[in-house]
Coordinates of C-alpha atoms in Angstrom, one line a residue:
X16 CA 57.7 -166.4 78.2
X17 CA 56.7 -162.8 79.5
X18 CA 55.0 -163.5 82.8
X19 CA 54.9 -159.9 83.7
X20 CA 50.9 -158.4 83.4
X21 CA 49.5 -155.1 83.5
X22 CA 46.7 -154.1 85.8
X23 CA 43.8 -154.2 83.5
X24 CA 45.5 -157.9 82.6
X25 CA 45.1 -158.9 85.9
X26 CA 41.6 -157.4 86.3
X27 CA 40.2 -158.8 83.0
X28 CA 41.7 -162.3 82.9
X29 CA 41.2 -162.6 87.3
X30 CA 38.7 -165.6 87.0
X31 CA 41.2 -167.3 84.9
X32 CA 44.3 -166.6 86.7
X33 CA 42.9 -168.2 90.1
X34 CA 42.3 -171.5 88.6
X35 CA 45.3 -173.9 89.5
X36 CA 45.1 -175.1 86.5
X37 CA 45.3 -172.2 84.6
X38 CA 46.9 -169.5 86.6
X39 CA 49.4 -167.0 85.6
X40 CA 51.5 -169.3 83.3
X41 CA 48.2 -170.1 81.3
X42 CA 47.5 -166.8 80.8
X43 CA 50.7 -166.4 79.7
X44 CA 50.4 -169.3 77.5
X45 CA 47.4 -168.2 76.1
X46 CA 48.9 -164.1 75.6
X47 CA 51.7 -165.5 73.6
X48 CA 49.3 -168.1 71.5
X49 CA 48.4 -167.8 67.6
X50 CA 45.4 -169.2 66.6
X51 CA 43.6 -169.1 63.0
X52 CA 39.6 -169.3 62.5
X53 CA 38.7 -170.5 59.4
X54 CA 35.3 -169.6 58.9
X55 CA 33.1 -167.2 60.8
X56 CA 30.0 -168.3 60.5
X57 CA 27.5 -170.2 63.1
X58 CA 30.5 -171.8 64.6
X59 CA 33.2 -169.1 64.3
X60 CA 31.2 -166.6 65.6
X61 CA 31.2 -167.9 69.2
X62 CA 34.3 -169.5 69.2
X63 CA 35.9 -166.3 68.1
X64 CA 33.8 -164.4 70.9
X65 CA 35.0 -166.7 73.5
X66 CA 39.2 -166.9 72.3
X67 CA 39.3 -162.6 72.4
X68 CA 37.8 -162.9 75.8
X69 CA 40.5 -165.3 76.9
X70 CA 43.2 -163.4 76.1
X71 CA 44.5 -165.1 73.3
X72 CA 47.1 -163.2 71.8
X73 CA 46.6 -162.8 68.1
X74 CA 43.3 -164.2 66.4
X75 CA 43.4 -165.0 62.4
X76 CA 39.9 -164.5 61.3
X77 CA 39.8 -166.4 57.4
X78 CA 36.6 -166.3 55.8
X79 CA 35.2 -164.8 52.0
X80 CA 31.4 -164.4 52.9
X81 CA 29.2 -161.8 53.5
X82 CA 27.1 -161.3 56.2
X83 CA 23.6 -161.8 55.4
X84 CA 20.3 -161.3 57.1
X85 CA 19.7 -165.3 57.2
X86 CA 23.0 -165.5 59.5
X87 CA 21.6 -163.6 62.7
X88 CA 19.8 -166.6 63.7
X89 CA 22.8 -168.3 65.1
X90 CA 25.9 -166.1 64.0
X91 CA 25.9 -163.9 67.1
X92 CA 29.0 -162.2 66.5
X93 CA 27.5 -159.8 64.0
X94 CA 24.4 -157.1 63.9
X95 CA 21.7 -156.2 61.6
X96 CA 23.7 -153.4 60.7
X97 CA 26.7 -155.5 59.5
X98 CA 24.4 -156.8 56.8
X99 CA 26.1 -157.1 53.3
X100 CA 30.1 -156.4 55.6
X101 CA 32.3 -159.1 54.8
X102 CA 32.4 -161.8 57.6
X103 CA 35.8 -160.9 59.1
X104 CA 35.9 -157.0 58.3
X105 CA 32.6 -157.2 61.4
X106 CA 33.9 -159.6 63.4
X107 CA 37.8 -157.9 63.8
X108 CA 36.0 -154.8 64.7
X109 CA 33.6 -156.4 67.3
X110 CA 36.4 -158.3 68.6
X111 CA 38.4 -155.4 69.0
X112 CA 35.4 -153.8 70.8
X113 CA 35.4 -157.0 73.1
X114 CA 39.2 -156.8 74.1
X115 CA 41.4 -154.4 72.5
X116 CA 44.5 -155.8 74.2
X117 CA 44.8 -158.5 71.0
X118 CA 45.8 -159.1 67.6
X119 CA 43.1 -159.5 65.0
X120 CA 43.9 -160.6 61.6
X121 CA 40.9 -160.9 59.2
X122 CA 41.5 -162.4 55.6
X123 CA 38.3 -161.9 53.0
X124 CA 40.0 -165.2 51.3
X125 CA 38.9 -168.2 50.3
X126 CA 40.4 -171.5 52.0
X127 CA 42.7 -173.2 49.4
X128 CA 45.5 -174.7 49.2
X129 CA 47.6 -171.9 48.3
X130 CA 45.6 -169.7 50.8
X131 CA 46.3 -172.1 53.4
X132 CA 50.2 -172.6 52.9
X133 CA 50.2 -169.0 53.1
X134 CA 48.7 -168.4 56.5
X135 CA 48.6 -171.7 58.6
X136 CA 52.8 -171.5 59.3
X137 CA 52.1 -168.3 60.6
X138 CA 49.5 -169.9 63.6
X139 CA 50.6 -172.2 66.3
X140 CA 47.0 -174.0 65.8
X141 CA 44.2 -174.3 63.4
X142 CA 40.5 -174.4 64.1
X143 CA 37.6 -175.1 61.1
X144 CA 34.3 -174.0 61.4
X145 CA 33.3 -174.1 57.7
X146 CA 30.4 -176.7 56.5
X147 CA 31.8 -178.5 53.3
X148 CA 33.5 -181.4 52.9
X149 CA 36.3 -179.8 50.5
X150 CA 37.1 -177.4 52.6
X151 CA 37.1 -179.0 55.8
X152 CA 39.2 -181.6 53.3
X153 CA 41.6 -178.5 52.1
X154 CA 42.5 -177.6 55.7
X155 CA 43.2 -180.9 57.0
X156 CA 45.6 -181.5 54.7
X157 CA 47.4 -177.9 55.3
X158 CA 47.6 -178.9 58.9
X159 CA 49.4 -182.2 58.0
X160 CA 51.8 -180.7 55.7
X161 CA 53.0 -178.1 58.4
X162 CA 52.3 -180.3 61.4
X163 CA 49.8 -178.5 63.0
X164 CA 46.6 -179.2 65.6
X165 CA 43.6 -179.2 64.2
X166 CA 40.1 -178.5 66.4
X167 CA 37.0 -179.4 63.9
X168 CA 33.8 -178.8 65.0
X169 CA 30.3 -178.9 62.8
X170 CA 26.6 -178.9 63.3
X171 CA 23.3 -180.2 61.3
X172 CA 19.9 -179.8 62.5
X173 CA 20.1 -180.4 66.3
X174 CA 23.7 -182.1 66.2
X175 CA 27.0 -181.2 67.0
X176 CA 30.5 -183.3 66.2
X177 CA 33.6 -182.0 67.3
X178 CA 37.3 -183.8 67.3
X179 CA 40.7 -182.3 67.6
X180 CA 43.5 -183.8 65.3
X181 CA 47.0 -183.9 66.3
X182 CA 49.1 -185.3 63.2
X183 CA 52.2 -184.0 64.1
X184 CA 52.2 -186.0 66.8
X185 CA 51.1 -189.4 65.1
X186 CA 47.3 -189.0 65.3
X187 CA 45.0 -189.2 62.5
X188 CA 43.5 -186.3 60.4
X189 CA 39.8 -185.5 59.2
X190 CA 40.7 -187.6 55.9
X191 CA 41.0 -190.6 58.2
X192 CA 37.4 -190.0 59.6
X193 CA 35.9 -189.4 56.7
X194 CA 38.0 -191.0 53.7
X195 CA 34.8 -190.8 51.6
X196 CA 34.0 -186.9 51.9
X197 CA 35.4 -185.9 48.4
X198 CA 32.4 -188.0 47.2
X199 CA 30.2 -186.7 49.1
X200 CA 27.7 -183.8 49.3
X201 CA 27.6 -182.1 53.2
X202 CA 24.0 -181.0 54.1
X203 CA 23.2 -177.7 54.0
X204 CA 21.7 -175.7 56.6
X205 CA 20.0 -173.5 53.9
X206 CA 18.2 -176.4 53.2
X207 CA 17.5 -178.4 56.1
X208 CA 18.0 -176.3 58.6
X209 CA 19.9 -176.2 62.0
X210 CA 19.2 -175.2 65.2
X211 CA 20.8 -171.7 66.3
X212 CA 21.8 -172.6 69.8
X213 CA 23.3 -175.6 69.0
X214 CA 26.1 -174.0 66.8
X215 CA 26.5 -171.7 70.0
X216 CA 27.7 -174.8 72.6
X217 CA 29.9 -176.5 69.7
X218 CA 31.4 -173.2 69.2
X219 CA 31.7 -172.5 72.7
X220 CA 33.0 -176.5 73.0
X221 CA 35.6 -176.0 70.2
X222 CA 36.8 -172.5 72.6
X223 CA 38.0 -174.9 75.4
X224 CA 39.4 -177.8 73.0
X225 CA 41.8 -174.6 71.6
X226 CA 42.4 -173.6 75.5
X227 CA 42.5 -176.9 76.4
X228 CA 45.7 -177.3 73.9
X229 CA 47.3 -173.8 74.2
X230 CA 47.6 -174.7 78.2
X231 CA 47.9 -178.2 78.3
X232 CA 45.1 -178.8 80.5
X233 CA 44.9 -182.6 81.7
X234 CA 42.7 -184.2 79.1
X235 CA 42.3 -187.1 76.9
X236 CA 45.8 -187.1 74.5
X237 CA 43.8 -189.4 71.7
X238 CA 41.4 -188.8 68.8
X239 CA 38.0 -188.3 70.1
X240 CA 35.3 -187.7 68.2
X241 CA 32.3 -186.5 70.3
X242 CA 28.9 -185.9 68.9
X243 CA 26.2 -183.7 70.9
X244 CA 22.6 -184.4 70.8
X245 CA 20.5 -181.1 71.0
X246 CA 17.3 -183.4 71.2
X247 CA 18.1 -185.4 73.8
X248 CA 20.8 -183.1 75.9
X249 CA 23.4 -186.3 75.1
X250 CA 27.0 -186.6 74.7
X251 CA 28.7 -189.6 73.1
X252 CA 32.0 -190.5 71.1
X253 CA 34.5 -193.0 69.8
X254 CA 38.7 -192.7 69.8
X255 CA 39.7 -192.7 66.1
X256 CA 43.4 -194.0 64.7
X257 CA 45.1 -192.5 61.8
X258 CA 44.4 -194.6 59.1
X259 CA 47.4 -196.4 57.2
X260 CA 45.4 -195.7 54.1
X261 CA 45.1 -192.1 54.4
X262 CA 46.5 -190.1 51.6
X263 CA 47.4 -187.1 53.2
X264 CA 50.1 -189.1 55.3
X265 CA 51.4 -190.7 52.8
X266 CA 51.8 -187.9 50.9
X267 CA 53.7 -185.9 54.3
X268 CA 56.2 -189.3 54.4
X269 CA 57.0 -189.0 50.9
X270 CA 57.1 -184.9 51.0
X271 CA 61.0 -183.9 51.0

């Protein structure tokens, strides 16, 4: 690992590199990292801000949308005048702006399963910000079949759920939280509504789950699903188990 910094390295990344528990090999850790961002909405859009700042070395950027003038509210990536810019086309250049000592990758592609066996080899870890249950679905799976981390965050109204999935390590999957999600409809915020600050701290949360991975801060090693309460400024959460049931693992034992 190249240990060896620059001076504007050590200037920008100085609040990182004195914490012990960070430091120099962190920064390292986090220079060298690959991390791909599927979907660059309310939840991509700070986590993305707060990964470039880091230092994380090359940041994927997957998302098809465009921006439009009903995603300012909480997608505070972006500008009035990237109205009608395709998602990652505005954020690679504002990201750039933010620290032009990484790699951004943006891909105007929809997440399928082609899409993902394409890209998510390329990444050492995965996170999903998108807000349907086939997609969500769709990138689980890829993370099983190539054995990579998965941090999942989402948000509906005032609250926030966020879980990281390890498979390649024996832990369960988003399938085995939710084996019922190909039947069902997720809410959407164009219709219910969700607050805009909320998406900001479960983006912001989902930043130091991908930190927390890349350095191997000391932490929890389970499944924990966490849920956030705007409302009532509360945090709870359960451990889950992978669930012998789950399709997508038996479909990565029987894969040759």
């Amino acid at each position: 690992m190249d240990m060896i910094f620059s001076d504007q390295e050590l200037e920008r990344y100085s609040r990182h590199i004195l914490l012990p528990q960070v430091g120099a090999t962190g920064q390292a850790q986090l220079r060298q990292a690959a991390v791909l961002v599927i979907g660059a909405g309310g939840l991509g859009a700070p986590l993305l801000q707060q990964l470039a700042a880091s230092g994380v070395g090359h940041i994927g950027i997957m998302d098809h949308d465009r921006l439009e003038l009903s995603n300012l509210q909480r997608q505070v990536l972006y500008g009035t005048d990237d109205i009608g810019l395709f998602k990652v086309e505005a954020a690679a250049r504002r990201l750039k702006a933010l620290n032009p000592l990484i790699k951004i990758s943006p891909y105007a592609v929809r997440a399928t399963e082609t899409t993902l066996d394409d890209l998510v080899p390329h990444y050492d870890l995965v996170c999903d910000g998108t807000d349907n249950f086939p997609t969500r679905l769709a990138v689980s799976d890829a993370c099983v079949r190539h054995g990579r981390s998965l941090v999942s965050g989402a948000v509906q109204g005032f609250s926030g759920q966020l879980a990281v999935f390890r498979p390649q390590k024996g832990g369960p999957c988003y399938r085995c939280l939710f084996p019922e999600a190909e039947q069902t409809e997720a809410p959407d915020c164009g219709m219910f509504g969700v607050l805009g600050a909320a998406t900001g701290v479960m983006g912001s949360l989902m930043a130091v789950e991908v930190m927390r991975e890349i350095i191997g801060l000391e932490g929890r090693n389970e499944t924990r699903v966490s849920m956030w309460d705007a409302l009532s400024g509360t945090m709870s959460g359960f451990t889950l188990r992978r669930d012998p049931r789950c399709q997508a693992h038996h479909e990565e034992a029987v894969r040759p």
